[in-house]
Tab-separated table of C-alpha atoms in Angstrom:
chain	number	residue	atom	x	y	z
Y	30	UNK	CA	14.991	4.624	28.083
Y	31	UNK	CA	17.340	4.266	31.034
Y	32	UNK	CA	15.810	2.807	34.189
Y	33	UNK	CA	15.111	5.084	37.165
Y	34	UNK	CA	17.729	3.390	39.316
Y	35	UNK	CA	20.337	3.738	36.576
Y	36	UNK	CA	19.448	7.407	36.183
Y	37	UNK	CA	19.754	8.071	39.900
Y	38	UNK	CA	23.030	6.184	40.134
Y	39	UNK	CA	24.541	8.057	37.192
Y	40	UNK	CA	23.236	11.303	38.618
Y	41	UNK	CA	24.883	10.605	41.965
Y	42	UNK	CA	28.189	9.656	40.335
Y	43	UNK	CA	28.320	12.548	37.875
Y	44	UNK	CA	27.249	15.511	39.976
Y	45	UNK	CA	30.753	16.908	40.673
Y	46	UNK	CA	31.468	17.361	36.998
Y	47	UNK	CA	27.963	18.688	36.297
Y	48	UNK	CA	28.256	21.205	39.112
Y	49	UNK	CA	31.382	22.541	37.451
Y	50	UNK	CA	29.452	22.857	34.213
Y	51	UNK	CA	26.572	24.510	36.013
Y	52	UNK	CA	28.924	27.054	37.521
Y	53	UNK	CA	30.209	27.921	34.050
Y	54	UNK	CA	26.661	28.110	32.678
Y	55	UNK	CA	25.634	30.425	35.517
Y	56	UNK	CA	28.628	32.714	35.046
Y	57	UNK	CA	28.116	32.816	31.308
Y	58	UNK	CA	24.406	33.563	31.687
Y	59	UNK	CA	24.811	36.153	34.430
Y	60	UNK	CA	27.526	38.086	32.625
Y	61	UNK	CA	25.850	37.966	29.228
Y	62	UNK	CA	22.477	39.005	30.613
Y	63	UNK	CA	23.949	41.835	32.630
Y	64	UNK	CA	25.642	43.227	29.532
Y	65	UNK	CA	22.493	42.504	27.496
Y	66	UNK	CA	20.400	44.672	29.830
Y	67	UNK	CA	22.760	47.596	29.225
Y	68	UNK	CA	22.720	46.996	25.455
Y	69	UNK	CA	18.949	46.691	25.615
Y	70	UNK	CA	18.470	49.904	27.563
Y	71	UNK	CA	20.880	51.775	25.328
Y	72	UNK	CA	19.288	50.642	22.072
Y	73	UNK	CA	15.742	51.121	23.385
Y	74	UNK	CA	16.638	54.759	24.082
Y	75	UNK	CA	18.076	55.078	20.584
Y	76	UNK	CA	14.912	53.570	19.226
Y	77	UNK	CA	12.562	56.050	20.972
Y	78	UNK	CA	14.823	59.042	20.318
Y	79	UNK	CA	13.635	61.835	18.042
Y	80	UNK	CA	16.855	61.656	16.057
Y	81	UNK	CA	16.274	59.638	12.891
Y	82	UNK	CA	19.885	58.403	12.611
Y	83	UNK	CA	19.728	56.931	16.112
Y	84	UNK	CA	16.444	55.143	15.334
Y	85	UNK	CA	18.079	53.777	12.233
Y	86	UNK	CA	21.130	52.458	14.125
Y	87	UNK	CA	18.842	50.660	16.577
Y	88	UNK	CA	16.745	49.244	13.733
Y	89	UNK	CA	19.806	47.852	11.980
Y	90	UNK	CA	21.127	46.264	15.169
Y	91	UNK	CA	17.801	44.705	16.099
Y	92	UNK	CA	17.109	43.651	12.517
Y	93	UNK	CA	20.451	41.911	12.002
Y	94	UNK	CA	20.362	40.140	15.358
Y	95	UNK	CA	16.791	38.961	14.991
Y	96	UNK	CA	17.318	37.981	11.380
Y	97	UNK	CA	20.236	35.600	11.927
Y	98	UNK	CA	20.549	32.412	14.019
Y	99	UNK	CA	22.204	32.722	17.412
Y	100	UNK	CA	24.550	29.825	16.661
Y	101	UNK	CA	25.854	31.700	13.605
Y	102	UNK	CA	26.368	34.825	15.713
Y	103	UNK	CA	28.280	32.857	18.346
Y	104	UNK	CA	30.526	31.292	15.719
Y	105	UNK	CA	31.165	34.658	14.082
Y	106	UNK	CA	32.122	36.072	17.462
Y	107	UNK	CA	34.260	33.071	18.290
Y	108	UNK	CA	36.239	33.063	15.052
Y	109	UNK	CA	36.306	36.843	14.826
Y	110	UNK	CA	37.394	37.493	18.387
Y	111	UNK	CA	39.771	34.577	18.922
Y	112	UNK	CA	42.082	36.306	16.424
Y	113	UNK	CA	42.161	39.228	18.830
Y	114	UNK	CA	43.103	36.930	21.681
Y	115	UNK	CA	39.694	36.970	23.291
Y	116	UNK	CA	38.770	33.724	25.031
Y	117	UNK	CA	35.953	31.404	24.044
Y	118	UNK	CA	34.164	32.343	27.264
Y	119	UNK	CA	34.124	36.060	26.443
Y	120	UNK	CA	33.265	35.384	22.791
Y	121	UNK	CA	30.232	33.421	23.934
Y	122	UNK	CA	29.349	35.971	26.622
Y	123	UNK	CA	29.510	38.885	24.164
Y	124	UNK	CA	27.654	36.956	21.490
Y	125	UNK	CA	24.864	36.067	23.908
Y	126	UNK	CA	24.807	39.610	25.287
Y	127	UNK	CA	24.477	41.183	21.869
Y	128	UNK	CA	21.792	38.680	20.939
Y	129	UNK	CA	19.683	39.068	24.075
Y	130	UNK	CA	20.277	42.829	24.016
Y	131	UNK	CA	18.279	43.135	20.801
Y	132	UNK	CA	15.270	41.416	22.313
Y	133	UNK	CA	15.612	43.307	25.589
Y	134	UNK	CA	15.750	46.584	23.625
Y	135	UNK	CA	12.328	45.797	22.210
Y	136	UNK	CA	11.030	44.856	25.659
Y	137	UNK	CA	12.249	48.147	27.152
Y	138	UNK	CA	10.984	50.188	24.228
Y	139	UNK	CA	7.517	48.722	24.655
Y	140	UNK	CA	7.442	49.282	28.390
Y	141	UNK	CA	8.795	52.844	28.172
Y	142	UNK	CA	6.203	53.732	25.571
Y	143	UNK	CA	3.477	52.190	27.712
Y	144	UNK	CA	4.031	54.751	30.489
Y	145	UNK	CA	1.307	57.393	30.326
Y	146	UNK	CA	2.288	60.620	28.603
Y	147	UNK	CA	1.105	62.547	31.667
Y	148	UNK	CA	4.039	61.206	33.704
Y	149	UNK	CA	6.563	62.991	31.509
Y	150	UNK	CA	4.390	66.122	31.491
Y	151	UNK	CA	4.095	66.099	35.270
Y	152	UNK	CA	7.866	65.856	35.626
Y	153	UNK	CA	8.474	68.614	33.095
Y	154	UNK	CA	5.849	70.860	34.692
Y	155	UNK	CA	7.809	70.654	37.956
Y	156	UNK	CA	10.905	71.974	36.215
Y	157	UNK	CA	12.586	68.603	35.803
Y	158	UNK	CA	14.563	68.131	32.581
Y	159	UNK	CA	13.656	65.471	30.046
Y	160	UNK	CA	16.642	63.336	31.088
Y	161	UNK	CA	15.938	63.701	34.791
Y	162	UNK	CA	12.259	62.800	34.329
Y	163	UNK	CA	13.281	59.825	32.230
Y	164	UNK	CA	15.697	58.606	34.889
Y	165	UNK	CA	13.624	59.294	38.001
Y	166	UNK	CA	10.042	58.860	36.801
Y	167	UNK	CA	9.720	56.961	33.521
Y	168	UNK	CA	12.454	54.306	33.638
Y	169	UNK	CA	11.705	52.979	37.154
Y	170	UNK	CA	8.072	52.445	36.157
Y	171	UNK	CA	9.033	51.037	32.761
Y	172	UNK	CA	11.492	48.617	34.355
Y	173	UNK	CA	8.770	47.294	36.603
Y	174	UNK	CA	6.463	46.767	33.672
Y	175	UNK	CA	9.271	45.083	31.747
Y	176	UNK	CA	10.036	42.608	34.495
Y	177	UNK	CA	7.766	39.713	33.404
Y	178	UNK	CA	8.938	39.681	29.752
Y	179	UNK	CA	12.471	40.410	30.963
Y	180	UNK	CA	12.373	37.343	33.226
Y	181	UNK	CA	11.209	35.357	30.247
Y	182	UNK	CA	14.115	36.636	28.158
Y	183	UNK	CA	16.562	35.755	30.968
Y	184	UNK	CA	15.280	32.184	30.913
Y	185	UNK	CA	15.735	32.037	27.144
Y	186	UNK	CA	19.264	33.406	27.657
Y	187	UNK	CA	20.034	30.730	30.239
Y	188	UNK	CA	18.927	27.956	27.930
Y	189	UNK	CA	20.600	29.504	24.872
Y	190	UNK	CA	23.912	29.501	26.729
Y	191	UNK	CA	23.981	25.759	25.898
Y	192	UNK	CA	25.020	26.773	22.389
Y	193	UNK	CA	28.389	27.784	23.831
Y	194	UNK	CA	29.128	24.047	23.880
Y	195	UNK	CA	29.801	24.358	20.158
Y	196	UNK	CA	32.728	26.680	20.735
Y	197	UNK	CA	34.321	24.214	23.155
Y	198	UNK	CA	33.102	25.678	26.467
Y	199	UNK	CA	32.533	22.984	29.096
Y	200	UNK	CA	29.184	24.267	30.277
Y	201	UNK	CA	26.274	22.020	31.254
Y	202	UNK	CA	25.219	20.808	27.828
Y	203	UNK	CA	28.766	20.178	26.667
Y	204	UNK	CA	29.388	18.001	29.704
Y	205	UNK	CA	26.273	15.961	28.960
Y	206	UNK	CA	27.346	15.299	25.378
Y	207	UNK	CA	30.963	14.451	26.206
Y	208	UNK	CA	29.945	12.149	29.053
Y	209	UNK	CA	27.335	10.567	26.804
Y	210	UNK	CA	29.841	10.020	24.002
Y	211	UNK	CA	32.412	8.603	26.404
Y	212	UNK	CA	30.034	6.016	27.916
Y	213	UNK	CA	27.690	5.449	24.933
Y	214	UNK	CA	24.948	6.305	27.432
Y	215	UNK	CA	23.736	9.539	25.795
Y	216	UNK	CA	20.111	9.321	26.887
Y	217	UNK	CA	20.944	9.121	30.586
Y	218	UNK	CA	23.181	12.180	30.490
Y	219	UNK	CA	20.733	14.162	28.375
Y	220	UNK	CA	17.989	13.521	30.922
Y	221	UNK	CA	20.289	14.509	33.739
Y	222	UNK	CA	21.279	17.755	32.052
Y	223	UNK	CA	17.620	18.505	31.279
Y	224	UNK	CA	16.978	18.158	34.997
Y	225	UNK	CA	19.759	20.625	35.846
Y	226	UNK	CA	18.389	23.198	33.409
Y	227	UNK	CA	14.894	22.713	34.768
Y	228	UNK	CA	16.088	23.323	38.347
Y	229	UNK	CA	17.964	26.457	37.283
Y	230	UNK	CA	14.969	27.844	35.412
Y	231	UNK	CA	12.610	27.126	38.297
Y	232	UNK	CA	14.953	28.740	40.801
Y	233	UNK	CA	15.237	31.753	38.553
Y	234	UNK	CA	11.462	31.980	38.118
Y	235	UNK	CA	11.040	32.065	41.890
Y	236	UNK	CA	13.598	34.872	42.088
Y	237	UNK	CA	11.836	36.964	39.451
Y	238	UNK	CA	8.488	36.425	41.155
Y	239	UNK	CA	9.961	37.608	44.447
Y	240	UNK	CA	11.336	40.720	42.776
Y	241	UNK	CA	7.972	41.401	41.139
Y	242	UNK	CA	6.209	41.136	44.472
Y	243	UNK	CA	8.723	43.443	46.085
Y	244	UNK	CA	8.285	46.058	43.370
Y	245	UNK	CA	4.520	45.734	43.557
Y	246	UNK	CA	4.524	47.440	46.968
Y	247	UNK	CA	3.050	50.607	45.450
Y	248	UNK	CA	0.015	48.876	43.876
M	14	UNK	CA	-2.410	101.418	45.648
M	15	UNK	CA	0.418	100.489	43.373
M	16	UNK	CA	-0.394	98.960	40.035
M	17	UNK	CA	-0.293	95.167	40.313
M	18	UNK	CA	2.551	93.331	38.619
M	19	UNK	CA	1.847	91.627	35.295
M	20	UNK	CA	2.485	87.923	35.845
M	21	UNK	CA	1.494	86.640	32.419
M	22	UNK	CA	1.152	88.600	29.229
M	23	UNK	CA	0.132	86.810	26.051
M	24	UNK	CA	0.050	88.673	22.754
M	25	UNK	CA	-1.179	87.425	19.382
M	26	UNK	CA	-0.617	83.818	20.386
M	27	UNK	CA	-1.164	81.269	17.638
M	28	UNK	CA	-0.931	77.517	17.916
M	29	UNK	CA	-1.678	74.852	15.337
M	30	UNK	CA	-1.574	71.090	15.433
M	31	UNK	CA	-0.908	70.213	11.810
M	32	UNK	CA	-3.724	71.787	9.829
M	33	UNK	CA	-5.793	72.413	12.919
M	34	UNK	CA	-5.526	76.053	13.992
M	35	UNK	CA	-6.283	75.789	17.723
M	36	UNK	CA	-5.383	79.227	19.073
M	37	UNK	CA	-5.976	82.331	16.988
M	38	UNK	CA	-4.368	85.638	17.967
M	39	UNK	CA	-5.061	85.196	21.668
M	40	UNK	CA	-4.284	88.161	23.917
M	41	UNK	CA	-4.419	87.864	27.674
M	42	UNK	CA	-2.890	89.578	30.671
M	43	UNK	CA	-2.922	88.097	34.160
M	44	UNK	CA	-1.905	90.294	37.061
M	45	UNK	CA	-0.538	89.338	40.430
M	46	UNK	CA	-3.036	87.479	42.631
M	47	UNK	CA	-5.564	87.341	39.812
M	48	UNK	CA	-7.695	84.267	39.535
M	49	UNK	CA	-8.667	83.802	35.907
M	50	UNK	CA	-11.117	81.126	34.835
M	51	UNK	CA	-11.203	79.931	31.238
M	52	UNK	CA	-14.500	78.457	30.124
M	53	UNK	CA	-15.689	77.160	26.794
M	54	UNK	CA	-16.771	74.025	24.989
M	55	UNK	CA	-14.276	71.221	24.491
M	56	UNK	CA	-12.091	71.951	21.508
M	57	UNK	CA	-12.314	75.697	22.059
M	58	UNK	CA	-8.588	75.864	22.843
M	59	UNK	CA	-8.675	76.609	26.578
M	60	UNK	CA	-6.488	73.653	27.610
M	61	UNK	CA	-4.062	74.373	24.774
M	62	UNK	CA	-3.794	78.001	25.904
M	63	UNK	CA	-3.047	76.823	29.428
M	64	UNK	CA	-0.433	74.337	28.211
M	65	UNK	CA	1.242	77.037	26.146
M	66	UNK	CA	1.695	79.085	29.320
M	67	UNK	CA	4.136	76.558	30.793
M	68	UNK	CA	5.453	75.503	27.394
M	69	UNK	CA	4.160	71.947	27.418
M	70	UNK	CA	2.916	73.099	24.020
M	71	UNK	CA	5.147	75.373	22.010
M	72	UNK	CA	3.462	78.310	20.306
M	73	UNK	CA	3.706	78.860	16.566
M	74	UNK	CA	3.740	82.640	16.824
M	75	UNK	CA	3.048	85.481	19.217
M	76	UNK	CA	4.724	86.314	22.501
M	77	UNK	CA	4.425	84.959	26.008
M	78	UNK	CA	5.842	87.079	28.810
M	79	UNK	CA	6.165	85.554	32.262
M	80	UNK	CA	6.831	87.969	35.124
M	81	UNK	CA	8.148	90.612	32.769
M	82	UNK	CA	10.442	88.340	30.821
M	83	UNK	CA	9.519	87.379	27.284
M	84	UNK	CA	10.148	83.654	26.929
M	85	UNK	CA	11.483	82.182	23.729
M	86	UNK	CA	11.332	78.367	23.859
M	87	UNK	CA	14.447	77.847	21.743
M	88	UNK	CA	16.572	80.301	23.742
M	89	UNK	CA	15.363	80.313	27.313
M	90	UNK	CA	15.725	77.505	29.824
M	91	UNK	CA	12.159	76.249	30.031
M	92	UNK	CA	12.983	74.100	33.059
M	93	UNK	CA	13.693	77.327	34.948
M	94	UNK	CA	10.478	78.955	33.715
M	95	UNK	CA	8.401	75.934	34.714
M	96	UNK	CA	9.718	76.166	38.253
M	97	UNK	CA	7.778	79.410	38.614
M	98	UNK	CA	4.682	78.189	36.762
M	99	UNK	CA	3.139	75.159	38.463
M	100	UNK	CA	0.533	72.955	36.837
M	101	UNK	CA	-2.207	70.656	38.050
M	102	UNK	CA	-3.614	68.137	35.577
M	103	UNK	CA	-7.028	66.639	35.022
M	104	UNK	CA	-5.714	63.137	35.622
M	105	UNK	CA	-3.440	64.118	38.548
M	106	UNK	CA	-0.381	62.409	37.032
M	107	UNK	CA	1.042	61.495	40.419
M	108	UNK	CA	4.123	59.282	40.287
M	109	UNK	CA	2.688	55.850	41.161
M	110	UNK	CA	6.018	54.327	42.219
M	111	UNK	CA	6.605	56.990	44.855
M	112	UNK	CA	4.804	57.604	48.125
M	113	UNK	CA	2.750	60.743	48.641
M	114	UNK	CA	5.613	62.496	50.424
M	115	UNK	CA	8.150	61.318	47.831
M	116	UNK	CA	5.918	62.761	45.123
M	117	UNK	CA	5.958	66.115	46.870
M	118	UNK	CA	9.696	66.290	47.578
M	119	UNK	CA	10.938	64.834	44.269
M	120	UNK	CA	11.359	68.116	42.410
M	121	UNK	CA	12.669	70.151	45.384
M	122	UNK	CA	15.316	67.461	45.952
M	123	UNK	CA	16.244	66.820	42.340
M	124	UNK	CA	15.778	70.233	40.757
M	125	UNK	CA	16.363	72.682	43.585
M	126	UNK	CA	18.904	70.384	45.281
M	127	UNK	CA	17.222	71.069	48.589
M	128	UNK	CA	18.486	69.162	51.621
M	129	UNK	CA	16.479	66.046	52.367
M	130	UNK	CA	15.363	66.975	55.901
M	131	UNK	CA	14.377	70.455	54.789
M	132	UNK	CA	12.413	69.119	51.814
M	133	UNK	CA	10.675	66.569	54.041
M	134	UNK	CA	9.752	69.262	56.556
M	135	UNK	CA	8.309	71.545	53.890
M	136	UNK	CA	6.646	68.608	52.151
M	137	UNK	CA	4.876	67.588	55.331
M	138	UNK	CA	3.734	71.154	55.928
M	139	UNK	CA	2.263	71.266	52.435
M	140	UNK	CA	0.509	67.933	52.946
M	141	UNK	CA	-0.919	69.262	56.208
M	142	UNK	CA	-2.092	72.341	54.349
M	143	UNK	CA	-4.074	70.230	51.866
M	144	UNK	CA	-5.339	68.084	54.728
M	145	UNK	CA	-3.369	64.933	53.951
M	146	UNK	CA	-0.620	64.883	56.574
M	147	UNK	CA	-1.517	61.362	57.645
M	148	UNK	CA	-1.183	60.041	54.061
M	149	UNK	CA	2.499	60.976	53.677
M	150	UNK	CA	3.766	57.394	53.510
M	151	UNK	CA	1.081	55.721	51.423
M	152	UNK	CA	1.240	55.190	47.690
M	153	UNK	CA	-1.078	57.150	45.367
M	154	UNK	CA	-3.004	54.004	44.432
M	155	UNK	CA	-4.437	53.988	47.954
M	156	UNK	CA	-5.950	57.476	47.629
M	157	UNK	CA	-9.323	58.674	46.370
M	158	UNK	CA	-9.415	60.939	43.332
M	159	UNK	CA	-9.925	64.029	45.463
M	160	UNK	CA	-6.985	63.122	47.680
M	161	UNK	CA	-4.808	62.470	44.636
M	162	UNK	CA	-5.598	65.881	43.243
M	163	UNK	CA	-4.813	67.562	46.559
M	164	UNK	CA	-1.455	65.758	46.627
M	165	UNK	CA	-0.853	66.965	43.063
M	166	UNK	CA	-1.534	70.526	44.220
M	167	UNK	CA	0.881	70.104	47.143
M	168	UNK	CA	3.497	68.635	44.790
M	169	UNK	CA	3.217	71.626	42.523
M	170	UNK	CA	3.324	74.108	45.434
M	171	UNK	CA	6.510	72.445	46.718
M	172	UNK	CA	8.425	74.260	43.984
M	173	UNK	CA	7.064	77.560	45.344
M	174	UNK	CA	5.661	78.708	42.010
M	175	UNK	CA	4.460	82.274	41.484
M	176	UNK	CA	1.706	81.137	39.134
M	177	UNK	CA	-0.478	78.029	39.228
M	178	UNK	CA	-2.242	76.564	36.208
M	179	UNK	CA	-5.163	74.183	36.697
M	180	UNK	CA	-6.283	72.082	33.732
M	181	UNK	CA	-9.798	70.832	34.501
M	182	UNK	CA	-8.695	69.773	37.987
M	183	UNK	CA	-12.078	68.343	38.999
M	184	UNK	CA	-13.281	66.849	35.715
M	185	UNK	CA	-12.038	63.339	36.485
M	186	UNK	CA	-13.524	63.294	39.997
M	187	UNK	CA	-16.678	61.725	41.351
M	188	UNK	CA	-19.152	64.510	42.173
M	189	UNK	CA	-18.837	64.082	45.937
M	190	UNK	CA	-15.044	64.631	45.740
M	191	UNK	CA	-15.129	67.863	43.756
M	192	UNK	CA	-15.744	70.041	46.811
M	193	UNK	CA	-12.548	69.151	48.672
M	194	UNK	CA	-10.391	70.050	45.681
M	195	UNK	CA	-12.240	73.289	45.034
M	196	UNK	CA	-11.904	74.361	48.653
M	197	UNK	CA	-8.141	73.730	48.501
M	198	UNK	CA	-8.039	75.941	45.411
M	199	UNK	CA	-10.145	78.628	47.081
M	200	UNK	CA	-7.750	78.620	50.010
M	201	UNK	CA	-4.882	79.117	47.593
M	202	UNK	CA	-6.712	81.987	45.888
M	203	UNK	CA	-7.325	83.649	49.265
M	204	UNK	CA	-3.612	83.507	49.982
M	205	UNK	CA	-3.030	85.535	46.858
M	206	UNK	CA	-1.770	82.934	44.422
M	207	UNK	CA	-1.969	83.934	40.778
M	208	UNK	CA	-4.112	81.264	39.160
M	209	UNK	CA	-5.348	80.388	35.689
M	210	UNK	CA	-8.029	77.713	35.844
M	211	UNK	CA	-9.736	75.774	33.090
M	212	UNK	CA	-12.916	74.401	34.611
M	213	UNK	CA	-16.570	73.652	34.108
M	214	UNK	CA	-17.325	74.517	37.744
M	215	UNK	CA	-19.304	77.693	37.265
M	216	UNK	CA	-19.956	78.005	40.996
M	217	UNK	CA	-16.213	78.174	41.594
M	218	UNK	CA	-15.805	80.717	38.796
M	219	UNK	CA	-18.520	82.916	40.216
M	220	UNK	CA	-17.188	82.752	43.753
M	221	UNK	CA	-13.426	82.950	43.220
M	222	UNK	CA	-12.611	84.316	39.785
M	223	UNK	CA	-11.561	87.917	39.350
M	224	UNK	CA	-12.503	87.579	35.755
M	225	UNK	CA	-13.683	84.914	33.365
M	226	UNK	CA	-12.760	84.310	29.721
M	227	UNK	CA	-15.140	82.563	27.396
M	228	UNK	CA	-13.271	80.819	24.583
M	229	UNK	CA	-14.753	79.695	21.302
M	230	UNK	CA	-13.007	78.477	18.169
M	231	UNK	CA	-9.536	79.322	19.433
M	232	UNK	CA	-10.353	82.900	20.418
M	233	UNK	CA	-11.274	84.629	23.646
M	234	UNK	CA	-14.739	85.764	22.621
M	235	UNK	CA	-15.724	87.545	25.804
M	236	UNK	CA	-14.132	88.385	29.102
M	237	UNK	CA	-15.380	90.050	32.196
M	238	UNK	CA	-16.169	89.889	35.868
M	239	UNK	CA	-18.026	86.632	36.586
M	240	UNK	CA	-21.225	88.409	37.655
M	241	UNK	CA	-21.362	90.383	34.425
M	242	UNK	CA	-20.322	87.531	32.173
M	243	UNK	CA	-22.683	85.000	33.700
M	244	UNK	CA	-25.671	87.297	34.171
M	245	UNK	CA	-25.385	89.635	31.212
M	246	UNK	CA	-23.209	88.120	28.509
M	247	UNK	CA	-22.992	90.476	25.554
M	248	UNK	CA	-22.018	87.918	22.941
M	249	UNK	CA	-24.625	85.591	21.521
M	250	UNK	CA	-22.166	82.667	21.570
M	251	UNK	CA	-21.486	83.192	25.262
M	252	UNK	CA	-25.233	83.234	25.944
M	253	UNK	CA	-25.685	80.007	23.987
M	254	UNK	CA	-22.839	78.292	25.829
M	255	UNK	CA	-24.018	79.403	29.255
M	256	UNK	CA	-27.616	78.376	28.629
M	257	UNK	CA	-26.388	74.963	27.485
M	258	UNK	CA	-24.498	74.269	30.688
M	259	UNK	CA	-26.363	76.130	33.436
C-alpha cells in the first residue's frame, strides 16, 4: 500500500491530467444518459402499448441488452461504427446509451404502471385524449416515482463509462491505468481514480436528492 | 310546458366482462334537469351502467344516445362526448402533482384551449362555488376527503358539462364529511343540472332524486319516485334490499 504522504503528493502532481479525464467521463456519461432516458421512455411506451408487435420489439431490445455484457456491446459498437467513420467517443456514448436505455425502460414501465388507474380515467372523463392524459397527468407522476431508481441507474452509468477505456478513450480510468503502467505505481493511481469516482457519485447523489425534494412539493 | 329534452337514452344495453354478464338489456331515459339515483347491492351493475354512459366502459350491444345523438364508440369522437358528460369518482382521482386550481383548469386549458387568465377566472369562481376559494394554491394531499371531492366536482364542472355522473361520491368519506359533498350536489341539482348518481345515501335520494332505479343482477328491477319506491316497493327484491340497508 502506498503511504498517505505519497498518495497526497501523487494526487497533487497528477490532478491536471485527471481533471481532463474527468471532463471526458462527465461528457460521456451526460450524453449517454440523456440519450438513454429517451431510449428508455420510448421502449417503456412500446412495452406498455396494446400492440403486440411493439411489446415484442421492446422485449427483444431489453432481452438482448440485458443478456449480453456491456463490454461486448461497447466493442461491437466500436468495431461496427468505426467503419462508418464514427469516433470512439460516440461509439462508447451510443453503446452506453443503448445499454442504460434498456434498464431505464424497465424503470419507466414500472413507474408508469404504478400510477393508479383512476388518474387515466379522470383525464379521459374530462375529455382529454389518451396521449394528452399520458403526457400531462401520467408521465409527470411516473417520472417522479422513477427518480430514485433512475438516480441509481445514472450512477451505474457513470461508473460503467470506465469501460470506454478499452476502446482507447482517455477517460478517468484509462488515465489511471496508463499513469500506473508508466510509473509502475499502479496502486497509487487506482486509489486516486477511485477517489475521483467517489466524489463524482457523491456530488451526483446530492443533486438527485435535491431534485427529489423539489418535486416532493406536492406531498 | 314543453316536453323536456332527452339527455340520455339507453336501450337494450348489454355489457360483459369475459364470462360475467354485468348489464342485461338495460333501458333508461334521463331527461333534462332530472336527478336519477341508482341504488342496488354491490355487483348489481350500477357503477358499470354509469361508466358506460361516458364510455369508460364500452358496451357490448344496445344503443346509448346522448343529447339526441346515438354514440358509436368506434365511430364517434369519445373525447368530444365526454366533454359534455362529466364524472365524479368514488376516490376523487385528483391529479396529485397539480394544485387545486391547476386541477380545475387543466382540461379547459388543454382540451378547450381556453386562455389562461380566462380559465383561472372561471376556475376560481367554481372553487368559490364549492366553498374552496382559499384552497386554490394548495396541493390535493393537504385537503380532507370532503374537500377533495368538492374540488373534483369543480374540476368536472369546469368543462361545462350538460350531464354529471357521480359514482359513489361519498363512499370513501368519513361520515362527518359526507354532508358537505351532498350539499354541493344538492346545490347543483337545484340549478338544474342533469345528474345520474350511484349512491347509498338514501336520504339524498329521497330529498333530491326525481326518480330512483333499483338494480339487481344487471337489470333495473324497479324504478319510481323516491317516496313510492322507498315506502311502497312493489318488487320483493327491492323490499329485501331496502330492509337490509334502512
